[in-house]
PDB file of N, CA, C and O in Angstrom:
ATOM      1  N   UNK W1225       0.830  -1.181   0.000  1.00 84.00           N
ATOM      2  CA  UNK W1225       0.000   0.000   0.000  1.00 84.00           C
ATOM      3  C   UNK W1225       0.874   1.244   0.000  1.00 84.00           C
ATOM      4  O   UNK W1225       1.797   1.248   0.814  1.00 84.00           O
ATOM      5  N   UNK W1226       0.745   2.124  -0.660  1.00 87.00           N
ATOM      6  CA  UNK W1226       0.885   3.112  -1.118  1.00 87.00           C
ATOM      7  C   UNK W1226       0.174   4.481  -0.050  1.00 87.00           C
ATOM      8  O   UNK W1226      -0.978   4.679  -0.436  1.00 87.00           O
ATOM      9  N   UNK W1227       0.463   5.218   0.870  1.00 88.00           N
ATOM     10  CA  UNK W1227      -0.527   6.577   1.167  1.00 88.00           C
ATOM     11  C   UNK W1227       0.460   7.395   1.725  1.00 88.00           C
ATOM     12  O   UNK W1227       1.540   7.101   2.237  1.00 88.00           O
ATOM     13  N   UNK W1228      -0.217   8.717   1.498  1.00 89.00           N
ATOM     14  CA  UNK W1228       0.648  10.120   2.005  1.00 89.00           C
ATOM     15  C   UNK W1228       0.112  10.827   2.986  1.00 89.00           C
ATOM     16  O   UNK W1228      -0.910  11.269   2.462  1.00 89.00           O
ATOM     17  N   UNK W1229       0.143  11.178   3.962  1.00 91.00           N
ATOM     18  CA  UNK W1229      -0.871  11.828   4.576  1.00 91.00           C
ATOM     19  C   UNK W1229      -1.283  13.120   3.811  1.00 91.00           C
ATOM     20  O   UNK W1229      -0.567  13.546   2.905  1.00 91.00           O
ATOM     21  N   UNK W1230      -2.215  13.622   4.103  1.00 90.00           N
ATOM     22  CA  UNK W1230      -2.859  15.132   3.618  1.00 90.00           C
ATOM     23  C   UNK W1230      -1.578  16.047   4.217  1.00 90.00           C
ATOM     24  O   UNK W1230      -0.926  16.273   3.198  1.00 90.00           O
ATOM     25  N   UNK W1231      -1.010  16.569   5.129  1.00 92.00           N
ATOM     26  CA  UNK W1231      -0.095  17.312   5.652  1.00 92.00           C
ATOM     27  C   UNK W1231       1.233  17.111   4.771  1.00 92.00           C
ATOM     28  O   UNK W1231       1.843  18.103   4.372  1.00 92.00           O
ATOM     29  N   UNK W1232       1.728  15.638   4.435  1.00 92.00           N
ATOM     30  CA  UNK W1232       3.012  15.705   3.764  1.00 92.00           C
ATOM     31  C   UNK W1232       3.044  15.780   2.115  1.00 92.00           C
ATOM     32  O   UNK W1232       4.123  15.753   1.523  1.00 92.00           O
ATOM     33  N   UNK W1233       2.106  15.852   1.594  1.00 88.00           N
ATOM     34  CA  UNK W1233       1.969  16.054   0.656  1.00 88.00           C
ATOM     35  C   UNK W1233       2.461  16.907  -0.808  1.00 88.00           C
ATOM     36  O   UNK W1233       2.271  16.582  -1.980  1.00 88.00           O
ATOM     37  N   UNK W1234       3.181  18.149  -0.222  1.00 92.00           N
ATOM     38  CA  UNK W1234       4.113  19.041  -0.353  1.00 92.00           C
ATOM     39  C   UNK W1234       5.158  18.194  -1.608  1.00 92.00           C
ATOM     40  O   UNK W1234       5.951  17.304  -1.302  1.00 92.00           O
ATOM     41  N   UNK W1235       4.954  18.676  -2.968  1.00 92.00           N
ATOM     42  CA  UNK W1235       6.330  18.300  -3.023  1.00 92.00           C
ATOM     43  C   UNK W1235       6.237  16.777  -4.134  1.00 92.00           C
ATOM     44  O   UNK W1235       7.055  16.259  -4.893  1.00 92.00           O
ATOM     45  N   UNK W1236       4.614  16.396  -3.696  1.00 92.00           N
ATOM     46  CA  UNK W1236       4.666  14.991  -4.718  1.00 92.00           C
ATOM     47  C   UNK W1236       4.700  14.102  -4.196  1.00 92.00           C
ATOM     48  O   UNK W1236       4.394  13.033  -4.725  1.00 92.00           O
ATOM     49  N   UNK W1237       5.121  14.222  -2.845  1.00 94.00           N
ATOM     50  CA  UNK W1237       5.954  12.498  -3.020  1.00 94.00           C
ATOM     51  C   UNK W1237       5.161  11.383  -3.810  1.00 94.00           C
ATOM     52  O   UNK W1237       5.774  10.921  -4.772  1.00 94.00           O
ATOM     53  N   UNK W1238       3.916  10.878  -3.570  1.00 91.00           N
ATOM     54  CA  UNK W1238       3.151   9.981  -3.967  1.00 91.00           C
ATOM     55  C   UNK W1238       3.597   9.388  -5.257  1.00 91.00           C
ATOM     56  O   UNK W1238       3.976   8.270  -5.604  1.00 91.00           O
ATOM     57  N   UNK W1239       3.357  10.929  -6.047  1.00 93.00           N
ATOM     58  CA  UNK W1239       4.061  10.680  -7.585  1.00 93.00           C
ATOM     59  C   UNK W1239       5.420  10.834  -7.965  1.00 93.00           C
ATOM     60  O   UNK W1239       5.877  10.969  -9.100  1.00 93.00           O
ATOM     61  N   UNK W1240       6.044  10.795  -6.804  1.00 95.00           N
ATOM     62  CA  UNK W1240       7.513  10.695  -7.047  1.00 95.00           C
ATOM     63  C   UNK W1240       7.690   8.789  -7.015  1.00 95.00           C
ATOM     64  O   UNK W1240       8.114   7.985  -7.845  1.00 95.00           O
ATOM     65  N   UNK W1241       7.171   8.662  -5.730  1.00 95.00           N
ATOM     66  CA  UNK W1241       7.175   7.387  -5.313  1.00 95.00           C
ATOM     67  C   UNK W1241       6.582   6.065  -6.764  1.00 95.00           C
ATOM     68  O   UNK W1241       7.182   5.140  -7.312  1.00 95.00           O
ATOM     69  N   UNK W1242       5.319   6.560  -6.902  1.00 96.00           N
ATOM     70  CA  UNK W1242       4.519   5.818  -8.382  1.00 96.00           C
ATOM     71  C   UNK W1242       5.701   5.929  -9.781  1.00 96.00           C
ATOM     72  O   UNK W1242       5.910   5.059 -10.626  1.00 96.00           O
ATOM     73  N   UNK W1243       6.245   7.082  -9.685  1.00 96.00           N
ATOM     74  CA  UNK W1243       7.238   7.200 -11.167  1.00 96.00           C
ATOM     75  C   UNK W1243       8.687   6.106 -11.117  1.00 96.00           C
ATOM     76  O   UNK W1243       9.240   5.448 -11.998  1.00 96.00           O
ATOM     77  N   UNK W1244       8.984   6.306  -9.518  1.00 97.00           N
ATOM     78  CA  UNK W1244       9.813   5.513  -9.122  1.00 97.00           C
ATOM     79  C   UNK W1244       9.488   3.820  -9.511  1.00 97.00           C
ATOM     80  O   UNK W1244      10.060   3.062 -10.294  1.00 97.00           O
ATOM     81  N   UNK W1245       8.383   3.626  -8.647  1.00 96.00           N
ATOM     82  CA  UNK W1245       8.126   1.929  -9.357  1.00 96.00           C
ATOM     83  C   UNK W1245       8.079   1.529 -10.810  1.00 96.00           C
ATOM     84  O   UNK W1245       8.642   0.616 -11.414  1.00 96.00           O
ATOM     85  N   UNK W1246       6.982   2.770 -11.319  1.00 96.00           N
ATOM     86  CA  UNK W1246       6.903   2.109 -12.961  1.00 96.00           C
ATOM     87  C   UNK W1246       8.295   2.578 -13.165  1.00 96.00           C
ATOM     88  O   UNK W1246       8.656   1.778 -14.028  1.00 96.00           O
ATOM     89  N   UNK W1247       9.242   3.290 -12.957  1.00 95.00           N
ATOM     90  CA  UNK W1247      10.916   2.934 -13.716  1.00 95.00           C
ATOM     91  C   UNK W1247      11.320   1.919 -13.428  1.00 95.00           C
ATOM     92  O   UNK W1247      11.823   1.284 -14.355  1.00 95.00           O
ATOM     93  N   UNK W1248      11.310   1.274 -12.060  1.00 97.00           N
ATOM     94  CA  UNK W1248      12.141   0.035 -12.241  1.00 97.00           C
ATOM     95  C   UNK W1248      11.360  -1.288 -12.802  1.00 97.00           C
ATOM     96  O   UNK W1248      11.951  -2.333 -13.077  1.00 97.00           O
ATOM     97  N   UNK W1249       9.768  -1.074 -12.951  1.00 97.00           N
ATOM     98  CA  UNK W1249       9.206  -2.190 -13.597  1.00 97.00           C
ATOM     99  C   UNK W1249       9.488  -2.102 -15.182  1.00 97.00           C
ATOM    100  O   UNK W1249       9.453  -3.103 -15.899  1.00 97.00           O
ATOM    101  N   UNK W1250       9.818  -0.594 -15.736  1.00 96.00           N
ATOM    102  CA  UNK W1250       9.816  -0.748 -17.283  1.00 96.00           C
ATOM    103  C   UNK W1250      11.425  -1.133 -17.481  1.00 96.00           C
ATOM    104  O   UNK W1250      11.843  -1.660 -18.512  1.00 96.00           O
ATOM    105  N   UNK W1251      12.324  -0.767 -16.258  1.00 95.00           N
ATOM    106  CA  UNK W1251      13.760  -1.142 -16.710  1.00 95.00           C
ATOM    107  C   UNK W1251      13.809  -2.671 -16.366  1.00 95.00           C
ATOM    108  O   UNK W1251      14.679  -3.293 -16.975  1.00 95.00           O
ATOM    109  N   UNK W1252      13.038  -3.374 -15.509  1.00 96.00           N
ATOM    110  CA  UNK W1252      12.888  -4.963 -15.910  1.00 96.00           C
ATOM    111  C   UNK W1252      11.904  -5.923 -16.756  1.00 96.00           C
ATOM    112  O   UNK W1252      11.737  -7.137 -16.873  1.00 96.00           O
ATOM    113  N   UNK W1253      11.361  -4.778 -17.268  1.00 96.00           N
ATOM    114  CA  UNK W1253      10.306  -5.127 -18.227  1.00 96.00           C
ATOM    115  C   UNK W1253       8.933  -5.543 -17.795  1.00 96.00           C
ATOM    116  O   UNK W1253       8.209  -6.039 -18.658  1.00 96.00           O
ATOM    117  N   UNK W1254       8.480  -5.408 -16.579  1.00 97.00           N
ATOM    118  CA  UNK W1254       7.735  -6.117 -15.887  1.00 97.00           C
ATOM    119  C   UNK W1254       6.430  -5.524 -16.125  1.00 97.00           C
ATOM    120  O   UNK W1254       6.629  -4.487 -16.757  1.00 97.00           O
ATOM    121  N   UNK W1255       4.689  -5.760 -15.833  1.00 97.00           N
ATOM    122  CA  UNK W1255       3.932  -5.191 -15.812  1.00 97.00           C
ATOM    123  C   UNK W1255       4.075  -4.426 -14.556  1.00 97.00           C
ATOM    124  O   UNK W1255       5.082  -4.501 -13.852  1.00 97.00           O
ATOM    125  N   UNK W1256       2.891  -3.575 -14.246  1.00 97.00           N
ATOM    126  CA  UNK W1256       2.529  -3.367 -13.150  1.00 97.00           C
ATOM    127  C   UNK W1256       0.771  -3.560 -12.399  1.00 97.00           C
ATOM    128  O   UNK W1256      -0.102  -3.755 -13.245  1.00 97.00           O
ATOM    129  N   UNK W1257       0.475  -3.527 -11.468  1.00 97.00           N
ATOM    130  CA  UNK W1257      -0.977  -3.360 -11.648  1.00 97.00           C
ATOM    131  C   UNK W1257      -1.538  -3.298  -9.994  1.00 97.00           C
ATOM    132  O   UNK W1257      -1.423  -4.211  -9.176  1.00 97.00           O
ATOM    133  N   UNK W1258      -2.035  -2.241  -9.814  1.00 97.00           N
ATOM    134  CA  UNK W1258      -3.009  -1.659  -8.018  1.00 97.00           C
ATOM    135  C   UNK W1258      -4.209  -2.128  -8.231  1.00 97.00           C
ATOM    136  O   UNK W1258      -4.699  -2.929  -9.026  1.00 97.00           O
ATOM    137  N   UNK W1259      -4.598  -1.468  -7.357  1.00 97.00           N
ATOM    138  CA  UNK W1259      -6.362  -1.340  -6.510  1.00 97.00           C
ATOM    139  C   UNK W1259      -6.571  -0.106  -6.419  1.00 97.00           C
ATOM    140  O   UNK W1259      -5.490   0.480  -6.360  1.00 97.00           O
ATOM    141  N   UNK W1260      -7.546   0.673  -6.373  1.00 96.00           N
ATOM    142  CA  UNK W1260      -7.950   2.276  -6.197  1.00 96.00           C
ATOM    143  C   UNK W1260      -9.163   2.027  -5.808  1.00 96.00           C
ATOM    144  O   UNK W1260      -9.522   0.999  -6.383  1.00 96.00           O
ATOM    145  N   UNK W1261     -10.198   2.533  -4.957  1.00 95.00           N
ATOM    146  CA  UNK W1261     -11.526   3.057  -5.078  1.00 95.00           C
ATOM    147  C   UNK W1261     -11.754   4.077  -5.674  1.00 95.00           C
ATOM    148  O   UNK W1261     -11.193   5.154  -5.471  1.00 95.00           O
ATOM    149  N   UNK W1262     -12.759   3.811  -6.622  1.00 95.00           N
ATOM    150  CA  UNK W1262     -13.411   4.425  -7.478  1.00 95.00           C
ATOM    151  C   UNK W1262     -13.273   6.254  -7.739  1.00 95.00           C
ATOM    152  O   UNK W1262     -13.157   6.988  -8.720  1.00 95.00           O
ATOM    153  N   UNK W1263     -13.369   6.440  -6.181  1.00 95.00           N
ATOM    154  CA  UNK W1263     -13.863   7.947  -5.720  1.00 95.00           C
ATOM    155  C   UNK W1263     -12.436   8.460  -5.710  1.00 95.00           C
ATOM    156  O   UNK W1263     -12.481   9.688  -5.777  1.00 95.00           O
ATOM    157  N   UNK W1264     -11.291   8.054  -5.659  1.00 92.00           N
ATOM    158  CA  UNK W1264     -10.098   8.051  -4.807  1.00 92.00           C
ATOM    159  C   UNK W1264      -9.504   9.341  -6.430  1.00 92.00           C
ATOM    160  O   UNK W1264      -9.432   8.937  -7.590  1.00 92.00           O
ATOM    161  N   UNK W1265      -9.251  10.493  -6.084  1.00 88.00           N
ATOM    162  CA  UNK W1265      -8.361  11.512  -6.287  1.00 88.00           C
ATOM    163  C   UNK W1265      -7.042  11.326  -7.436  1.00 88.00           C
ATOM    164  O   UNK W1265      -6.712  11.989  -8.419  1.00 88.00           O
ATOM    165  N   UNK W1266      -6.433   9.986  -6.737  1.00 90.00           N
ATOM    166  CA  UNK W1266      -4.809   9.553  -7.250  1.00 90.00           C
ATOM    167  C   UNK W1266      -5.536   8.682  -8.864  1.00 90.00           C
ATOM    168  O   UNK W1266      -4.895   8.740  -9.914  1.00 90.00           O
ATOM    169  N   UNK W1267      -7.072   7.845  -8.774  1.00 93.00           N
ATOM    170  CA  UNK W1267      -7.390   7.510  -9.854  1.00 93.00           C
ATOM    171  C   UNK W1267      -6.619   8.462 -11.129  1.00 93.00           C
ATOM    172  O   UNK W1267      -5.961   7.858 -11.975  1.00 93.00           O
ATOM    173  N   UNK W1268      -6.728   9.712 -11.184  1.00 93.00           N
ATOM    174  CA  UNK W1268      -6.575  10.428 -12.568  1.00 93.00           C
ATOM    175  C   UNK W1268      -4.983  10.144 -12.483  1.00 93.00           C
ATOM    176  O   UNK W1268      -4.482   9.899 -13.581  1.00 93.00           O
ATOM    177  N   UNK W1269      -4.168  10.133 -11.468  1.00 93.00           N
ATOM    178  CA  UNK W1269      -2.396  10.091 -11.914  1.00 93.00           C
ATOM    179  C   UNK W1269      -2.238   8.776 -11.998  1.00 93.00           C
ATOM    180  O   UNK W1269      -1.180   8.549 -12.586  1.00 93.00           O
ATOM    181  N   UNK W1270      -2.823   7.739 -11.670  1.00 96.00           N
ATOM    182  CA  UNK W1270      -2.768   6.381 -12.356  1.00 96.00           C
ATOM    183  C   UNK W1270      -3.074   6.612 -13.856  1.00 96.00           C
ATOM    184  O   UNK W1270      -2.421   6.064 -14.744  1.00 96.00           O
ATOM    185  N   UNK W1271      -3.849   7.245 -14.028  1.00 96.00           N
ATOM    186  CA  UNK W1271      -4.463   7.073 -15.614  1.00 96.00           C
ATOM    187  C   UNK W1271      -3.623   7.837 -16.289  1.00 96.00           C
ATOM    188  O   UNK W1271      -3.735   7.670 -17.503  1.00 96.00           O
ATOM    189  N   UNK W1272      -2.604   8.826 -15.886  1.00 95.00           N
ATOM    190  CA  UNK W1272      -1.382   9.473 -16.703  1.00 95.00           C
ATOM    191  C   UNK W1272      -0.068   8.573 -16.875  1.00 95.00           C
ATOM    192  O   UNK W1272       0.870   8.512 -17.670  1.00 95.00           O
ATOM    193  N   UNK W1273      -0.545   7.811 -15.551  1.00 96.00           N
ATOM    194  CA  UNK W1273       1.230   7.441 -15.559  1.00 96.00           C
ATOM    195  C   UNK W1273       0.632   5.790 -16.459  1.00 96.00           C
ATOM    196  O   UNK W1273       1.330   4.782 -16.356  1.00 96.00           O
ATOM    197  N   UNK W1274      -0.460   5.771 -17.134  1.00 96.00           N
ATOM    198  CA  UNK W1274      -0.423   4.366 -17.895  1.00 96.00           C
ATOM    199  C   UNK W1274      -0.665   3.250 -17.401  1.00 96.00           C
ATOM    200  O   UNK W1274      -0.124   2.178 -17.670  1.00 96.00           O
ATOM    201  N   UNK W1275      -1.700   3.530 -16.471  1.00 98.00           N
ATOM    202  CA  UNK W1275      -2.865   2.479 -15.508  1.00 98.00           C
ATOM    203  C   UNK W1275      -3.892   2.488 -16.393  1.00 98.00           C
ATOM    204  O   UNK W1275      -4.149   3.477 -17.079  1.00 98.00           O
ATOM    205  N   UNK W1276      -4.685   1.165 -16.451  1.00 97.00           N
ATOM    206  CA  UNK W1276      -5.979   1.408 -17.344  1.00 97.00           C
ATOM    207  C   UNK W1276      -6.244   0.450 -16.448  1.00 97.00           C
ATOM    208  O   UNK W1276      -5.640  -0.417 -15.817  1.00 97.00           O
ATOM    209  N   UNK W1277      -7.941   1.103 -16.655  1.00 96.00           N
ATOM    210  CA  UNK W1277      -9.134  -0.028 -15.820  1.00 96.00           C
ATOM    211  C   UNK W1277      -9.038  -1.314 -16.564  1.00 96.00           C
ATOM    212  O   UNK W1277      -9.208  -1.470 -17.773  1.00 96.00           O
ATOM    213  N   UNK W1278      -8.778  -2.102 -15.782  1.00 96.00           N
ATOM    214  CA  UNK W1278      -9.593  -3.512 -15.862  1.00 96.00           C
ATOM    215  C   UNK W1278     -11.116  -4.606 -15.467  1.00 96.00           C
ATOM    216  O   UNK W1278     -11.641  -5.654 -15.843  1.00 96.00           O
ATOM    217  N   UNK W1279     -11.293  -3.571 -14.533  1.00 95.00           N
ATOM    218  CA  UNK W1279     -12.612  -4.351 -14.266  1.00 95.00           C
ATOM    219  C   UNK W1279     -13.685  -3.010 -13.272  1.00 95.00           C
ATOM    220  O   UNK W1279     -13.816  -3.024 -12.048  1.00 95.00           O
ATOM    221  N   UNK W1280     -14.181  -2.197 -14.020  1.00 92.00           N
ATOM    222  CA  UNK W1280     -14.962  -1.211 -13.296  1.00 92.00           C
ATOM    223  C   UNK W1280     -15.978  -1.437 -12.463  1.00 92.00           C
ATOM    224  O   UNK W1280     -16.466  -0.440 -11.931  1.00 92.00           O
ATOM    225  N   UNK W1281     -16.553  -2.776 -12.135  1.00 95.00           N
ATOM    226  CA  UNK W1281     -17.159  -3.231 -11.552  1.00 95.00           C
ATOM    227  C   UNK W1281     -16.593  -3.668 -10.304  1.00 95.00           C
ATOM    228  O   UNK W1281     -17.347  -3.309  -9.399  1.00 95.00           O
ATOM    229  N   UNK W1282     -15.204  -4.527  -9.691  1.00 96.00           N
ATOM    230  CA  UNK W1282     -15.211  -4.449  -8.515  1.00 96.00           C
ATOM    231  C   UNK W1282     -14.614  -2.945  -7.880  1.00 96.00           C
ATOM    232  O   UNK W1282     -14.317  -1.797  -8.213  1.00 96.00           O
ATOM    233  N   UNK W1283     -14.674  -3.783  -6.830  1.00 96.00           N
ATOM    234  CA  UNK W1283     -14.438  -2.197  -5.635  1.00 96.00           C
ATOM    235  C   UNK W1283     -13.628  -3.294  -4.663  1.00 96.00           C
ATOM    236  O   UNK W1283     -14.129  -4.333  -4.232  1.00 96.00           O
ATOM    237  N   UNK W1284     -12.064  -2.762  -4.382  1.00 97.00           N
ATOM    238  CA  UNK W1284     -11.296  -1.803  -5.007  1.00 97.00           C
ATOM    239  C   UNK W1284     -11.398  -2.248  -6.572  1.00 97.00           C
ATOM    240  O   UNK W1284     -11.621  -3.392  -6.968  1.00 97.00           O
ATOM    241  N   UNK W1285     -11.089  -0.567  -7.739  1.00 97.00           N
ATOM    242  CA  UNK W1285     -10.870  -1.473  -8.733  1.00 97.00           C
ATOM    243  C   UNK W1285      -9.850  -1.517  -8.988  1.00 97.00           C
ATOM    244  O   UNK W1285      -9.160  -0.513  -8.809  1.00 97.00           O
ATOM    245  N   UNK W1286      -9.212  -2.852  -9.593  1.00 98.00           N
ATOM    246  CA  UNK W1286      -7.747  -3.166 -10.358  1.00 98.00           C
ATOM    247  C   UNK W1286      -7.608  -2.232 -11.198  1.00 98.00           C
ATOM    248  O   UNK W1286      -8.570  -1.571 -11.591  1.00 98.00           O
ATOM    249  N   UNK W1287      -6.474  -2.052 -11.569  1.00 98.00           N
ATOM    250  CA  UNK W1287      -5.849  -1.222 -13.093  1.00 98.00           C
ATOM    251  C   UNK W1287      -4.714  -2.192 -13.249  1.00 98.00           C
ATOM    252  O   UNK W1287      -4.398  -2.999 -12.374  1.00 98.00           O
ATOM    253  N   UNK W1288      -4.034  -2.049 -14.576  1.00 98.00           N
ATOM    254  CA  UNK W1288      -3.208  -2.668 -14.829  1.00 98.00           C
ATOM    255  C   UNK W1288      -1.954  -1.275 -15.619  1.00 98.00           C
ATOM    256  O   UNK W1288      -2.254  -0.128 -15.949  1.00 98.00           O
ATOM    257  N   UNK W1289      -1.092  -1.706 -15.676  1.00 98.00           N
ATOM    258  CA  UNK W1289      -0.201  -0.995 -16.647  1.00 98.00           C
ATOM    259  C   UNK W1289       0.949  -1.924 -17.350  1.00 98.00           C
ATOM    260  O   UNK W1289       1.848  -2.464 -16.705  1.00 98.00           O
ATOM    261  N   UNK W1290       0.811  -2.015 -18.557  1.00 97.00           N
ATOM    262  CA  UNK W1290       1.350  -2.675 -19.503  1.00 97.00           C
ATOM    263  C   UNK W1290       3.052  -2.684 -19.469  1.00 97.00           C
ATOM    264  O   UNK W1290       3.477  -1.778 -18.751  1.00 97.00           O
ATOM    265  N   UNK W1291       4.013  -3.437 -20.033  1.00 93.00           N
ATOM    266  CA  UNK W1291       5.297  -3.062 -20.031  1.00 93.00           C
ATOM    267  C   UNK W1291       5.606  -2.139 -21.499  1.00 93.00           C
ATOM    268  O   UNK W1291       5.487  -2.698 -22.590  1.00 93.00           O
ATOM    269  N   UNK W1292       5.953  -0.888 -21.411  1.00 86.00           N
ATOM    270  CA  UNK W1292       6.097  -0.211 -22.531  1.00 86.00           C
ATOM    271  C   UNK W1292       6.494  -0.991 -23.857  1.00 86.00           C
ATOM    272  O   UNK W1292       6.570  -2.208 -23.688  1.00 86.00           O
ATOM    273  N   UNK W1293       6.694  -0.652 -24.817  1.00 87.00           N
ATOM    274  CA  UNK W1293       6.946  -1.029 -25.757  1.00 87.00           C
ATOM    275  C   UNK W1293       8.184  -0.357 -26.116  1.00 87.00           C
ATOM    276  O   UNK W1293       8.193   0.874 -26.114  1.00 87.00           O
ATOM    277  N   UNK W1294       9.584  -1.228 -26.526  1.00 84.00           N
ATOM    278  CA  UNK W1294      11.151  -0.622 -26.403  1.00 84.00           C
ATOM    279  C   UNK W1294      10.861  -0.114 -27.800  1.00 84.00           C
ATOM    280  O   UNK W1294      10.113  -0.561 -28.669  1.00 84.00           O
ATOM    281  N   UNK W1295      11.973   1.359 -27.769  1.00 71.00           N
ATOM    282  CA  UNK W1295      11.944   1.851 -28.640  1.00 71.00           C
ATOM    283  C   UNK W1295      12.242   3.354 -28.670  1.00 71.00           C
ATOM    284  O   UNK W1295      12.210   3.968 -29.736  1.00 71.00           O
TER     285      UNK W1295
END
């Protein structure tokens, strides 16, 4: 699990932290893939950093993110 408090927030970390994983999953080629609730804020920077829904129906929902394509 992944959380920041509201107070430390300053600065990114969250999405420092998220850019951090998908680099070392695309430098081992690996997928990636969370849980979010629906309502949850960070949904839209999953969906930048190349999370896509997989199943909009459960709760939490999965996303997945693919291993880039080299090039």
């Amino acid at each position: 699990d992944l959380a920041v408090m509201p107070g430390a927030r300053t600065g990114a970390p969250g999405l420092c932290a998220m850019r951090a994983w998908t680099r070392v999953a695309d430098a081992a080629r690996r997928p990636c893939s969370l849980s979010v609730m629906p309502d949850n804020p960070a949904l839209l920077l999953y969906r930048r950093l190349g999370f896509r829904d997989t199943d909009t129906t459960q709760v939490p929902m999965p996303m997945h993110r693919s291993v880039p394509a080299l090039g």
